[in-house]
Backbone as JSON, one array per atom type, in Angstrom:
{
  "sequence": "XXXXXXXXXXXXXXXXXXXXXXXXXXXXXXXXXXXXXXXXXXXXXXXXXXXXXXXXXXXXXXXXXXXXXXXXXXXXXXXXXXXXXXXXXXXXXXXXXXXXXXXXXXXXXXXXXXXXXXXXXX",
  "N": [[0.85, -1.19, 0.0], [0.47, 2.26, -0.68], [1.71, 5.09, 0.94], [-0.33, 7.76, 2.16], [0.7, 10.3, 2.16], [2.41, 10.56, 0.05], [3.42, 12.35, -2.74], [1.89, 13.21, -5.91], [3.8, 13.62, -7.84], [5.97, 12.14, -6.79], [4.78, 9.63, -6.83], [4.49, 9.17, -9.58], [7.21, 9.1, -10.24], [7.99, 6.8, -8.82], [6.45, 4.97, -10.19], [7.71, 4.99, -12.68], [10.24, 4.01, -11.9], [9.47, 1.46, -11.09], [8.57, 0.36, -13.5], [11.0, 0.35, -14.89], [12.38, -1.47, -13.31], [10.95, -3.77, -13.89], [11.62, -4.08, -16.56], [14.24, -4.91, -16.3], [14.11, -7.5, -15.43], [14.71, -11.04, -15.71], [12.73, -12.94, -17.38], [12.63, -15.65, -17.68], [13.54, -16.82, -15.44], [12.46, -18.28, -12.43], [12.32, -16.96, -9.93], [12.38, -14.29, -10.72], [10.02, -14.18, -12.12], [8.19, -14.39, -10.06], [8.82, -12.03, -8.74], [8.01, -10.25, -10.68], [5.21, -10.33, -10.44], [4.91, -9.09, -7.93], [5.92, -6.54, -8.5], [4.11, -5.68, -10.43], [1.81, -5.55, -8.87], [2.55, -3.47, -7.25], [2.57, -1.41, -9.14], [-0.17, -1.22, -9.68], [-1.12, -0.33, -7.2], [0.15, 2.15, -7.11], [-1.07, 3.42, -9.3], [-3.72, 3.59, -8.39], [-3.31, 5.27, -6.2], [-2.43, 7.61, -7.51], [-4.74, 8.25, -8.98], [-6.52, 8.8, -6.9], [-5.29, 10.98, -5.65], [-5.19, 12.86, -7.6], [-5.78, 16.06, -8.96], [-7.3, 19.0, -10.43], [-5.33, 20.87, -10.41], [-2.98, 19.74, -11.24], [-3.17, 19.52, -13.92], [-2.03, 21.45, -15.66], [0.6, 21.38, -14.99], [3.93, 21.4, -15.85], [5.95, 19.62, -15.07], [4.55, 17.37, -14.26], [3.45, 16.67, -16.72], [5.79, 15.93, -18.11], [6.65, 13.78, -16.51], [4.48, 12.09, -16.83], [4.63, 11.5, -19.57], [7.09, 10.14, -19.61], [6.52, 7.98, -17.91], [4.5, 6.77, -19.38], [5.92, 6.0, -21.69], [7.77, 4.2, -20.55], [6.0, 2.26, -19.62], [4.93, 1.38, -22.04], [7.19, 0.17, -23.15], [7.52, -1.91, -21.31], [5.14, -3.35, -21.78], [5.58, -4.13, -24.46], [7.8, -5.8, -24.11], [6.74, -7.77, -22.41], [4.76, -8.83, -24.07], [6.36, -9.94, -26.08], [7.72, -11.88, -24.59], [5.57, -13.47, -23.8], [4.74, -14.43, -26.3], [7.02, -15.92, -26.98], [7.0, -17.92, -24.96], [4.56, -19.08, -25.58], [5.12, -20.13, -28.1], [7.01, -22.08, -27.37], [5.37, -23.79, -25.84], [3.6, -24.62, -27.82], [5.31, -26.1, -29.47], [5.95, -28.19, -27.74], [3.42, -29.36, -27.45], [2.96, -30.2, -30.11], [5.03, -32.05, -30.38], [4.2, -33.92, -28.48], [1.81, -34.81, -29.64], [2.86, -35.98, -31.96], [4.35, -38.06, -30.88], [2.35, -39.6, -29.71], [1.03, -40.39, -31.99], [2.35, -42.57, -33.02], [2.67, -44.35, -30.96], [0.47, -46.1, -29.65], [-1.66, -46.74, -26.96], [-3.4, -49.43, -25.87], [-6.46, -50.32, -24.41], [-7.52, -52.8, -24.2], [-6.91, -56.31, -24.39], [-5.09, -57.64, -27.08], [-5.11, -59.96, -29.74], [-5.47, -62.33, -28.43], [-6.92, -65.47, -28.11], [-9.36, -67.42, -26.78], [-10.16, -70.72, -26.43], [-12.95, -72.47, -25.67], [-13.48, -75.11, -25.9], [-12.22, -78.31, -25.15]],
  "CA": [[0.0, 0.0, 0.0], [1.21, 3.51, -0.8], [1.37, 6.07, 1.99], [-1.19, 8.82, 1.65], [1.43, 11.56, 2.06], [3.26, 10.53, -1.14], [2.87, 13.28, -3.73], [1.64, 12.68, -7.24], [5.11, 13.63, -8.51], [6.72, 10.98, -6.3], [4.1, 8.41, -7.29], [4.89, 8.98, -10.97], [8.62, 8.67, -10.23], [8.01, 5.4, -8.4], [5.88, 4.19, -11.29], [8.78, 4.86, -13.68], [11.23, 3.1, -11.32], [8.9, 0.12, -11.11], [8.61, -0.09, -14.9], [12.4, 0.06, -15.22], [12.72, -2.72, -12.61], [10.33, -4.86, -14.66], [12.41, -4.26, -17.78], [15.51, -5.56, -15.96], [13.88, -8.88, -15.01], [14.89, -12.16, -16.64], [11.43, -13.59, -17.22], [12.77, -17.11, -17.72], [13.89, -17.24, -14.08], [11.25, -18.39, -11.61], [12.32, -15.91, -8.9], [12.02, -13.04, -11.37], [8.59, -14.25, -12.45], [7.48, -14.05, -8.81], [9.06, -10.61, -8.5], [7.17, -9.53, -11.64], [3.89, -10.2, -9.83], [4.98, -8.08, -6.87], [6.1, -5.23, -9.12], [2.84, -5.3, -11.06], [0.9, -5.15, -7.79], [2.99, -2.13, -6.84], [2.08, -0.49, -10.16], [-1.61, -1.04, -9.47], [-1.28, 0.52, -6.02], [0.56, 3.51, -7.49], [-2.13, 3.99, -10.16], [-4.85, 3.93, -7.52], [-2.91, 6.45, -5.42], [-2.43, 8.77, -8.4], [-6.14, 8.58, -9.28], [-7.15, 9.41, -5.71], [-4.65, 12.25, -5.31], [-5.22, 13.75, -8.76], [-6.67, 17.22, -8.93], [-7.16, 19.82, -11.64], [-4.12, 21.68, -10.29], [-1.89, 19.06, -11.94], [-3.45, 19.5, -15.35], [-1.13, 22.34, -16.4], [1.94, 21.29, -14.39], [4.84, 20.86, -16.86], [6.69, 18.48, -14.52], [3.63, 16.23, -14.33], [3.37, 16.26, -18.13], [7.03, 15.22, -18.44], [6.63, 12.49, -15.8], [3.46, 11.26, -17.46], [5.19, 11.01, -20.84], [8.13, 9.14, -19.32], [5.84, 6.8, -17.36], [3.81, 6.13, -20.51], [6.94, 5.35, -22.53], [8.27, 3.04, -19.8], [4.94, 1.24, -19.61], [4.86, 0.85, -23.4], [8.33, -0.75, -23.29], [7.2, -3.09, -20.5], [4.12, -4.11, -22.51], [6.22, -4.75, -25.62], [8.65, -6.9, -23.63], [5.89, -8.85, -21.91], [4.13, -9.47, -25.24], [7.38, -10.77, -26.73], [7.94, -13.04, -23.71], [4.38, -14.32, -23.9], [4.8, -15.1, -27.6], [8.09, -16.91, -26.91], [6.53, -19.04, -24.15], [3.49, -19.71, -26.34], [5.77, -20.94, -29.14], [7.58, -23.26, -26.71], [4.27, -24.7, -25.5], [3.09, -25.2, -29.07], [6.27, -27.13, -29.9], [5.77, -29.32, -26.83], [2.16, -30.01, -27.82], [3.15, -30.88, -31.39], [5.85, -33.22, -30.08], [3.37, -34.89, -27.77], [0.9, -35.4, -30.63], [3.64, -36.85, -32.85], [4.69, -39.25, -30.1], [1.13, -40.39, -29.55], [0.6, -40.91, -33.29], [3.02, -43.84, -33.29], [2.68, -45.18, -29.76], [-0.88, -46.21, -29.14], [-1.85, -47.6, -25.8], [-4.71, -50.04, -25.98], [-7.03, -50.7, -23.11], [-7.96, -54.19, -24.23], [-5.9, -57.27, -24.86], [-5.22, -57.92, -28.5], [-4.46, -61.15, -30.26], [-5.67, -63.51, -27.58], [-8.12, -66.24, -28.43], [-9.58, -68.46, -25.77], [-11.02, -71.79, -26.93], [-13.62, -73.12, -24.53], [-13.52, -76.56, -26.12], [-10.97, -78.98, -24.82]],
  "C": [[0.88, 1.24, 0.0], [0.75, 4.46, 0.29], [0.58, 7.22, 1.38], [-0.46, 10.15, 1.5], [2.4, 11.6, 0.87], [2.62, 11.43, -2.2], [2.66, 12.58, -5.07], [2.95, 12.61, -8.02], [5.92, 12.39, -8.11], [6.09, 9.67, -6.77], [4.45, 8.13, -8.75], [6.35, 8.52, -11.06], [8.74, 7.2, -9.83], [7.44, 4.49, -9.48], [6.94, 3.95, -12.36], [9.85, 3.9, -13.18], [10.74, 1.66, -11.37], [8.92, -0.45, -12.52], [10.03, -0.46, -15.31], [12.86, -1.23, -14.53], [12.14, -3.92, -13.35], [11.14, -5.14, -15.92], [13.72, -5.0, -17.52], [15.34, -7.04, -15.6], [14.21, -9.87, -16.13], [13.66, -13.04, -16.46], [11.49, -15.11, -17.29], [13.17, -17.67, -16.36], [12.65, -17.22, -13.2], [11.18, -17.29, -10.55], [11.9, -14.57, -9.5], [10.56, -13.02, -11.78], [7.75, -13.91, -11.23], [7.63, -12.56, -8.51], [8.22, -9.75, -9.45], [5.77, -9.31, -11.07], [3.86, -9.13, -8.76], [5.12, -6.68, -7.46], [4.82, -4.76, -9.82], [1.8, -4.89, -10.02], [1.26, -3.75, -7.3], [2.51, -1.08, -7.85], [0.59, -0.2, -9.97], [-1.86, -0.11, -8.29], [-0.9, 1.97, -6.33], [-0.5, 4.18, -8.38], [-3.33, 4.43, -9.34], [-4.53, 5.2, -6.72], [-2.95, 7.71, -6.29], [-3.86, 9.2, -8.71], [-6.81, 9.28, -8.1], [-6.6, 10.8, -5.42], [-4.73, 13.28, -6.44], [-6.2, 14.89, -8.55], [-6.43, 18.05, -10.18], [-5.91, 20.7, -11.59], [-2.95, 21.06, -11.05], [-2.03, 19.12, -13.45], [-2.46, 20.33, -16.17], [0.29, 22.33, -15.85], [2.9, 20.66, -15.4], [5.64, 19.65, -16.35], [5.83, 17.22, -14.57], [3.51, 15.73, -15.77], [4.61, 15.47, -18.53], [7.06, 13.84, -17.78], [5.61, 11.54, -16.42], [3.97, 10.67, -18.77], [6.22, 9.92, -20.6], [7.5, 7.86, -18.78], [5.12, 6.04, -18.48], [4.8, 5.37, -21.39], [7.51, 4.11, -21.85], [7.25, 1.92, -19.82], [4.77, 0.61, -21.0], [5.99, -0.16, -23.63], [8.08, -2.04, -22.51], [6.19, -3.96, -21.24], [4.7, -4.81, -23.73], [7.06, -5.95, -25.2], [7.81, -8.07, -23.14], [5.16, -9.57, -23.05], [5.11, -10.39, -25.94], [7.65, -12.03, -25.91], [6.76, -14.0, -23.79], [4.38, -15.09, -25.21], [5.86, -16.2, -27.59], [7.63, -18.14, -26.13], [5.41, -19.79, -24.87], [4.07, -20.6, -27.44], [6.37, -22.2, -28.55], [6.49, -24.27, -26.37], [3.7, -25.37, -26.75], [4.01, -26.32, -29.57], [6.14, -28.38, -29.03], [4.5, -30.08, -27.19], [2.27, -30.77, -29.13], [3.98, -32.14, -31.18], [5.06, -34.31, -29.39], [2.4, -35.58, -28.73], [1.64, -36.35, -31.57], [4.0, -38.15, -32.14], [3.49, -40.17, -30.01], [0.63, -40.97, -30.88], [1.19, -42.28, -33.57], [3.05, -44.79, -32.11], [1.29, -45.21, -29.14], [-0.88, -47.12, -27.92], [-3.28, -48.12, -25.86], [-5.2, -50.47, -24.61], [-7.49, -52.14, -23.08], [-6.83, -55.08, -24.75], [-6.16, -57.57, -26.32], [-4.52, -59.23, -28.83], [-4.61, -62.38, -29.4], [-6.99, -64.17, -27.95], [-8.22, -67.36, -27.41], [-10.58, -69.47, -26.34], [-11.63, -72.5, -25.74], [-13.68, -74.65, -24.7], [-12.17, -77.16, -25.8], [-10.79, -80.23, -25.59]]
}
């Protein structure tokens, strides 16, 4: 949770720092994947804080405009990176599924016995 005394300027700066931290993550590492979730939760909390603290006084503030542009650009880079990672993982899963289907095409497992004939006559 974000403290209520954090200014909108500071919240935007923290948002940018959080986006940069996400960009530095190695998404193939499990620890970094867990950290990604924590950083995204922090972004949500910062967005909520900014929405609550926002007032019309910030509308013409040049520093806020600059911070907003930088935060937007950082978030766009994060989204591009996450989309690329998602596509990469999706491709890996598709290859695994294709391999599994190919394996099953030649290795059937039958639930009934085949080739056995029982003659009741002796």
